[in-house]
DNA sequence: GAAACGATTATCT
DNA sequence: GATAATCGTTTCA
């Protein structure tokens, strides 16, 4: 059987700026492509969160792609179908999918591909840029390079929880702006972390050698 | 219904 | 390296 086609149109994404000098958010078209391409290109992009009324921004340094119904490690794998938990993953590209793992940690994902397809990018780690004092307050006792290291920690430091499930990622209180371009030589690719099925698929992307990346230090 | 598990993290030995 | 924390979802009877 032929797998359903994911969207593949490559949008022209330029870092336009608003009148206030801030980069315009990435448009929905950026996300309406295969999850692995979006995951790679999100490296170096900026997350801005105003959740909780305080502003925190960070540069994405680690992502994972969950590529569609054939991906057995995905919450949107074919054997699950569309359920109450994973429903947001089938929503429009460029919206958030936020879920609770191990009963205590929120994980932030960006929905990719065609609406109804079921793919997303998990944001695993970032480097705090602005509002780091607020991130420290949410992660007391942690050194700065661990504030957003790991998906649960990142969500905590940014104030992300279920209230942001399905939120469009081009507007407050949570949006993504283009960041610095990352050369291919600085990008590492390998298997995803913490999964048992499709454990060898190389769908994790990170900045080589960056101390804010999760995993072994 | 009941039991097991999970896209994790912190802490203990 | 091993394990507790903690709860919604999934799996099994």
mmCIF file of C-alpha atoms (C1' of nucleotides) in Angstrom:
data_model
loop_
_atom_site.group_PDB
_atom_site.id
_atom_site.type_symbol
_atom_site.label_atom_id
_atom_site.label_comp_id
_atom_site.label_asym_id
_atom_site.label_seq_id
_atom_site.Cartn_x
_atom_site.Cartn_y
_atom_site.Cartn_z
ATOM 1 C CA UNK A 1 0.000 0.000 0.000
ATOM 2 C CA UNK A 2 1.153 3.491 -0.778
ATOM 3 C CA UNK A 3 1.691 5.782 2.185
ATOM 4 C CA UNK A 4 -0.255 8.992 2.060
ATOM 5 C CA UNK A 5 1.737 11.876 0.729
ATOM 6 C CA UNK A 6 2.842 14.557 3.146
ATOM 7 C CA UNK A 7 2.958 18.171 2.030
ATOM 8 C CA UNK A 8 6.245 19.019 0.366
ATOM 9 C CA UNK A 9 6.016 22.529 -1.041
ATOM 10 C CA UNK A 10 9.042 24.518 0.099
ATOM 11 C CA UNK A 11 7.927 28.012 1.070
ATOM 12 C CA UNK A 12 10.046 31.073 0.578
ATOM 13 C CA UNK A 13 10.696 32.144 4.150
ATOM 14 C CA UNK A 14 12.403 35.431 4.702
ATOM 15 C CA UNK A 15 13.031 37.100 8.030
ATOM 16 C CA UNK A 16 10.689 40.008 7.566
ATOM 17 C CA UNK A 17 10.548 42.549 10.326
ATOM 18 C CA UNK A 18 7.715 44.437 11.925
ATOM 19 C CA UNK A 19 7.753 48.184 12.365
ATOM 20 C CA UNK A 20 9.169 47.614 15.846
ATOM 21 C CA UNK A 21 12.243 45.825 14.518
ATOM 22 C CA UNK A 22 11.257 42.381 15.750
ATOM 23 C CA UNK A 23 11.443 39.495 13.296
ATOM 24 C CA UNK A 24 8.033 38.456 11.996
ATOM 25 C CA UNK A 25 6.948 34.981 13.169
ATOM 26 C CA UNK A 26 7.475 32.015 10.868
ATOM 27 C CA UNK A 27 4.298 31.613 8.760
ATOM 28 C CA UNK A 28 2.136 28.486 8.766
ATOM 29 C CA UNK A 29 3.589 27.570 5.353
ATOM 30 C CA UNK A 30 6.963 26.958 7.014
ATOM 31 C CA UNK A 31 5.436 24.076 8.959
ATOM 32 C CA UNK A 32 3.347 22.655 6.096
ATOM 33 C CA UNK A 33 6.161 20.354 4.969
ATOM 34 C CA UNK A 34 7.594 16.983 6.072
ATOM 35 C CA UNK A 35 8.417 16.957 9.773
ATOM 36 C CA UNK A 36 12.072 16.015 9.252
ATOM 37 C CA UNK A 37 12.668 19.114 7.093
ATOM 38 C CA UNK A 38 10.942 21.348 9.607
ATOM 39 C CA UNK A 39 12.873 19.780 12.486
ATOM 40 C CA UNK A 40 16.190 20.457 10.769
ATOM 41 C CA UNK A 41 15.320 24.043 9.866
ATOM 42 C CA UNK A 42 14.014 24.908 13.326
ATOM 43 C CA UNK A 43 17.550 24.654 14.664
ATOM 44 C CA UNK A 44 18.653 28.217 15.375
ATOM 45 C CA UNK A 45 15.084 29.569 15.359
ATOM 46 C CA UNK A 46 13.800 31.609 18.285
ATOM 47 C CA UNK A 47 10.965 30.592 20.602
ATOM 48 C CA UNK A 48 9.243 33.498 22.317
ATOM 49 C CA UNK A 49 6.915 32.775 25.222
ATOM 50 C CA UNK A 50 4.800 35.275 27.076
ATOM 51 C CA UNK A 51 2.981 32.598 29.043
ATOM 52 C CA UNK A 52 2.312 33.693 32.573
ATOM 53 C CA UNK A 53 2.719 37.338 31.639
ATOM 54 C CA UNK A 54 6.511 37.339 31.449
ATOM 55 C CA UNK A 55 8.588 37.221 28.305
ATOM 56 C CA UNK A 56 11.197 34.497 27.779
ATOM 57 C CA UNK A 57 12.969 33.790 24.500
ATOM 58 C CA UNK A 58 15.353 31.013 23.496
ATOM 59 C CA UNK A 59 17.232 29.587 20.522
ATOM 60 C CA UNK A 60 16.230 26.037 19.548
ATOM 61 C CA UNK A 61 19.198 23.655 19.689
ATOM 62 C CA UNK A 62 17.571 20.204 19.575
ATOM 63 C CA UNK A 63 14.472 18.764 17.866
ATOM 64 C CA UNK A 64 12.904 15.424 16.958
ATOM 65 C CA UNK A 65 10.576 14.630 14.055
ATOM 66 C CA UNK A 66 7.531 12.362 14.356
ATOM 67 C CA UNK A 67 6.845 11.901 10.709
ATOM 68 C CA UNK A 68 3.378 10.420 10.216
ATOM 69 C CA UNK A 69 1.067 7.402 10.516
ATOM 70 C CA UNK A 70 3.839 4.967 9.470
ATOM 71 C CA UNK A 71 6.015 6.165 12.356
ATOM 72 C CA UNK A 72 5.387 3.576 15.091
ATOM 73 C CA UNK A 73 6.992 5.815 17.716
ATOM 74 C CA UNK A 74 4.526 8.624 17.095
ATOM 75 C CA UNK A 75 1.430 9.378 19.126
ATOM 76 C CA UNK A 76 -0.257 9.650 15.716
ATOM 77 C CA UNK A 77 0.868 6.169 14.591
ATOM 78 C CA UNK A 78 -1.747 4.360 12.555
ATOM 79 C CA UNK A 79 -2.497 1.793 15.267
ATOM 80 C CA UNK A 80 -3.787 4.561 17.575
ATOM 81 C CA UNK A 81 -5.918 6.465 15.117
ATOM 82 C CA UNK A 82 -7.163 9.887 16.081
ATOM 83 C CA UNK A 83 -7.875 10.094 19.827
ATOM 84 C CA UNK A 84 -8.618 12.760 22.404
ATOM 85 C CA UNK A 85 -4.943 12.971 23.382
ATOM 86 C CA UNK A 86 -3.359 13.141 19.929
ATOM 87 C CA UNK A 87 -6.101 15.123 18.197
ATOM 88 C CA UNK A 88 -4.088 18.351 18.143
ATOM 89 C CA UNK A 89 -1.404 16.538 16.128
ATOM 90 C CA UNK A 90 -3.910 16.267 13.275
ATOM 91 C CA UNK A 91 -4.608 19.988 13.381
ATOM 92 C CA UNK A 92 -3.300 22.664 11.007
ATOM 93 C CA UNK A 93 0.446 23.075 10.434
ATOM 94 C CA UNK A 94 2.010 25.679 12.661
ATOM 95 C CA UNK A 95 -0.041 24.973 15.766
ATOM 96 C CA UNK A 96 1.132 23.516 19.080
ATOM 97 C CA UNK A 97 0.638 19.968 20.334
ATOM 98 C CA UNK A 98 1.237 19.857 24.098
ATOM 99 C CA UNK A 99 0.926 16.640 26.080
ATOM 100 C CA UNK A 100 1.720 15.340 29.568
ATOM 101 C CA UNK A 101 4.322 12.603 29.915
ATOM 102 C CA UNK A 102 5.048 10.430 32.972
ATOM 103 C CA UNK A 103 2.282 12.212 34.820
ATOM 104 C CA UNK A 104 4.405 15.293 35.435
ATOM 105 C CA UNK A 105 6.179 16.810 32.426
ATOM 106 C CA UNK A 106 4.698 18.820 29.570
ATOM 107 C CA UNK A 107 6.191 18.380 26.103
ATOM 108 C CA UNK A 108 5.940 21.025 23.360
ATOM 109 C CA UNK A 109 5.497 19.993 19.717
ATOM 110 C CA UNK A 110 4.866 21.901 16.500
ATOM 111 C CA UNK A 111 2.342 20.338 14.095
ATOM 112 C CA UNK A 112 3.690 19.838 10.547
ATOM 113 C CA UNK A 113 2.424 18.690 7.159
ATOM 114 C CA UNK A 114 -1.122 18.668 5.850
ATOM 115 C CA UNK A 115 -4.004 19.084 8.258
ATOM 116 C CA UNK A 116 -5.312 15.629 9.139
ATOM 117 C CA UNK A 117 -1.966 13.906 8.399
ATOM 118 C CA UNK A 118 -0.640 13.570 11.951
ATOM 119 C CA UNK A 119 3.008 14.676 12.161
ATOM 120 C CA UNK A 120 4.913 16.989 14.479
ATOM 121 C CA UNK A 121 8.285 18.179 15.731
ATOM 122 C CA UNK A 122 9.161 17.781 19.409
ATOM 123 C CA UNK A 123 11.270 20.651 20.738
ATOM 124 C CA UNK A 124 13.808 18.981 23.038
ATOM 125 C CA UNK A 125 16.180 21.763 24.072
ATOM 126 C CA UNK A 126 16.960 25.461 23.686
ATOM 127 C CA UNK A 127 19.437 28.129 24.767
ATOM 128 C CA UNK A 128 17.890 30.873 26.902
ATOM 129 C CA UNK A 129 18.290 34.326 25.331
ATOM 130 C CA UNK A 130 15.955 36.939 26.872
ATOM 131 C CA UNK A 131 14.067 36.831 30.154
ATOM 132 C CA UNK A 132 16.446 34.263 31.549
ATOM 133 C CA UNK A 133 15.634 35.449 35.081
ATOM 134 C CA UNK A 134 12.089 34.171 34.613
ATOM 135 C CA UNK A 135 13.368 30.837 33.351
ATOM 136 C CA UNK A 136 15.599 30.586 36.434
ATOM 137 C CA UNK A 137 12.628 31.300 38.690
ATOM 138 C CA UNK A 138 10.750 28.393 37.095
ATOM 139 C CA UNK A 139 13.769 26.076 37.415
ATOM 140 C CA UNK A 140 15.275 26.966 40.792
ATOM 141 C CA UNK A 141 18.745 25.713 41.600
ATOM 142 C CA UNK A 142 19.648 24.786 38.021
ATOM 143 C CA UNK A 143 22.645 26.136 36.104
ATOM 144 C CA UNK A 144 21.726 28.240 33.078
ATOM 145 C CA UNK A 145 22.740 25.614 30.529
ATOM 146 C CA UNK A 146 20.231 23.174 32.066
ATOM 147 C CA UNK A 147 17.249 25.527 32.196
ATOM 148 C CA UNK A 148 15.846 24.283 28.880
ATOM 149 C CA UNK A 149 17.769 21.041 28.477
ATOM 150 C CA UNK A 150 15.294 18.221 27.763
ATOM 151 C CA UNK A 151 11.671 18.551 26.589
ATOM 152 C CA UNK A 152 10.095 18.579 30.058
ATOM 153 C CA UNK A 153 12.578 21.128 31.323
ATOM 154 C CA UNK A 154 12.117 23.333 28.257
ATOM 155 C CA UNK A 155 8.349 23.443 28.669
ATOM 156 C CA UNK A 156 8.722 24.219 32.348
ATOM 157 C CA UNK A 157 11.200 27.050 31.765
ATOM 158 C CA UNK A 158 8.964 28.602 29.100
ATOM 159 C CA UNK A 159 5.782 28.293 31.148
ATOM 160 C CA UNK A 160 4.221 25.949 28.573
ATOM 161 C CA UNK A 161 1.368 23.660 29.643
ATOM 162 C CA UNK A 162 -1.908 22.231 28.299
ATOM 163 C CA UNK A 163 -3.396 25.720 28.017
ATOM 164 C CA UNK A 164 -1.262 26.147 24.876
ATOM 165 C CA UNK A 165 -2.404 22.958 23.147
ATOM 166 C CA UNK A 166 -3.537 23.873 19.595
ATOM 167 C CA UNK A 167 -2.175 27.412 19.924
ATOM 168 C CA UNK A 168 -1.122 28.939 16.542
ATOM 169 C CA UNK A 169 2.619 29.566 16.661
ATOM 170 C CA UNK A 170 2.583 32.966 14.960
ATOM 171 C CA UNK A 171 1.112 35.073 17.747
ATOM 172 C CA UNK A 172 1.268 35.725 21.487
ATOM 173 C CA UNK A 173 1.563 34.229 23.966
ATOM 174 C CA UNK A 174 3.800 31.773 22.103
ATOM 175 C CA UNK A 175 5.442 32.243 18.717
ATOM 176 C CA UNK A 176 8.498 31.250 16.705
ATOM 177 C CA UNK A 177 10.717 33.668 14.813
ATOM 178 C CA UNK A 178 13.486 32.959 12.293
ATOM 179 C CA UNK A 179 16.870 32.836 13.989
ATOM 180 C CA UNK A 180 20.415 32.500 12.794
ATOM 181 C CA UNK A 181 21.141 30.119 9.933
ATOM 182 C CA UNK A 182 22.886 26.911 10.971
ATOM 183 C CA UNK A 183 25.519 25.397 8.656
ATOM 184 C CA UNK A 184 25.156 21.719 7.789
ATOM 185 C CA UNK A 185 28.525 21.047 9.396
ATOM 186 C CA UNK A 186 27.142 22.153 12.770
ATOM 187 C CA UNK A 187 24.083 19.884 12.612
ATOM 188 C CA UNK A 188 24.190 16.392 14.078
ATOM 189 C CA UNK A 189 21.572 13.744 13.254
ATOM 190 C CA UNK A 190 20.806 10.532 15.112
ATOM 191 C CA UNK A 191 18.149 8.260 16.613
ATOM 192 C CA UNK A 192 15.404 9.729 18.755
ATOM 193 C CA UNK A 193 15.583 9.469 22.540
ATOM 194 C CA UNK A 194 13.318 7.557 24.896
ATOM 195 C CA UNK A 195 11.341 5.515 22.370
ATOM 196 C CA UNK A 196 11.148 1.753 21.809
ATOM 197 C CA UNK A 197 9.603 1.455 18.347
ATOM 198 C CA UNK A 198 11.396 2.767 15.251
ATOM 199 C CA UNK A 199 14.268 3.359 17.653
ATOM 200 C CA UNK A 200 16.889 3.490 14.895
ATOM 201 C CA UNK A 201 15.265 6.101 12.667
ATOM 202 C CA UNK A 202 17.625 9.115 12.425
ATOM 203 C CA UNK A 203 15.097 11.840 13.192
ATOM 204 C CA UNK A 204 16.781 13.718 16.036
ATOM 205 C CA UNK A 205 18.592 16.924 15.106
ATOM 206 C CA UNK A 206 20.878 18.951 17.356
ATOM 207 C CA UNK A 207 23.662 21.518 17.330
ATOM 208 C CA UNK A 208 26.872 19.562 17.562
ATOM 209 C CA UNK A 209 28.714 20.198 20.816
ATOM 210 C CA UNK A 210 26.199 22.679 22.223
ATOM 211 C CA UNK A 211 25.995 22.420 26.044
ATOM 212 C CA UNK A 212 22.265 23.156 26.038
ATOM 213 C CA UNK A 213 21.491 19.900 24.176
ATOM 214 C CA UNK A 214 20.013 17.017 26.210
ATOM 215 C CA UNK A 215 21.526 13.572 26.574
ATOM 216 C CA UNK A 216 25.010 12.822 27.835
ATOM 217 C CA UNK A 217 26.976 15.858 28.870
ATOM 218 C "C1'" DG B 1 -12.467 -2.701 35.352
ATOM 219 C "C1'" DA B 2 -7.472 -3.539 36.331
ATOM 220 C "C1'" DA B 3 -2.794 -3.376 35.140
ATOM 221 C "C1'" DA B 4 1.054 -1.639 32.619
ATOM 222 C "C1'" DC B 5 3.353 1.847 30.399
ATOM 223 C "C1'" DG B 6 5.330 6.293 28.808
ATOM 224 C "C1'" DA B 7 8.520 11.270 23.019
ATOM 225 C "C1'" DT B 8 11.121 12.397 31.453
ATOM 226 C "C1'" DT B 9 13.693 14.075 35.247
ATOM 227 C "C1'" DA B 10 15.966 14.265 39.695
ATOM 228 C "C1'" DT B 11 18.131 11.928 43.140
ATOM 229 C "C1'" DC B 12 20.306 8.147 45.227
ATOM 230 C "C1'" DT B 13 24.076 4.475 45.457
ATOM 231 C "C1'" DG C 1 23.751 2.595 37.098
ATOM 232 C "C1'" DA C 2 19.087 2.227 39.450
ATOM 233 C "C1'" DT C 3 14.832 3.979 40.896
ATOM 234 C "C1'" DA C 4 11.000 7.016 42.602
ATOM 235 C "C1'" DA C 5 7.721 10.439 41.334
ATOM 236 C "C1'" DT C 6 2.963 10.674 39.368
ATOM 237 C "C1'" DC C 7 -1.185 10.291 36.201
ATOM 238 C "C1'" DG C 8 -3.457 10.025 31.673
ATOM 239 C "C1'" DT C 9 -3.586 6.666 28.017
ATOM 240 C "C1'" DT C 10 -3.317 2.202 26.378
ATOM 241 C "C1'" DT C 11 -3.665 -2.633 26.816
ATOM 242 C "C1'" DC C 12 -5.390 -6.713 28.595
ATOM 243 C "C1'" DA C 13 -8.770 -9.715 30.878
#
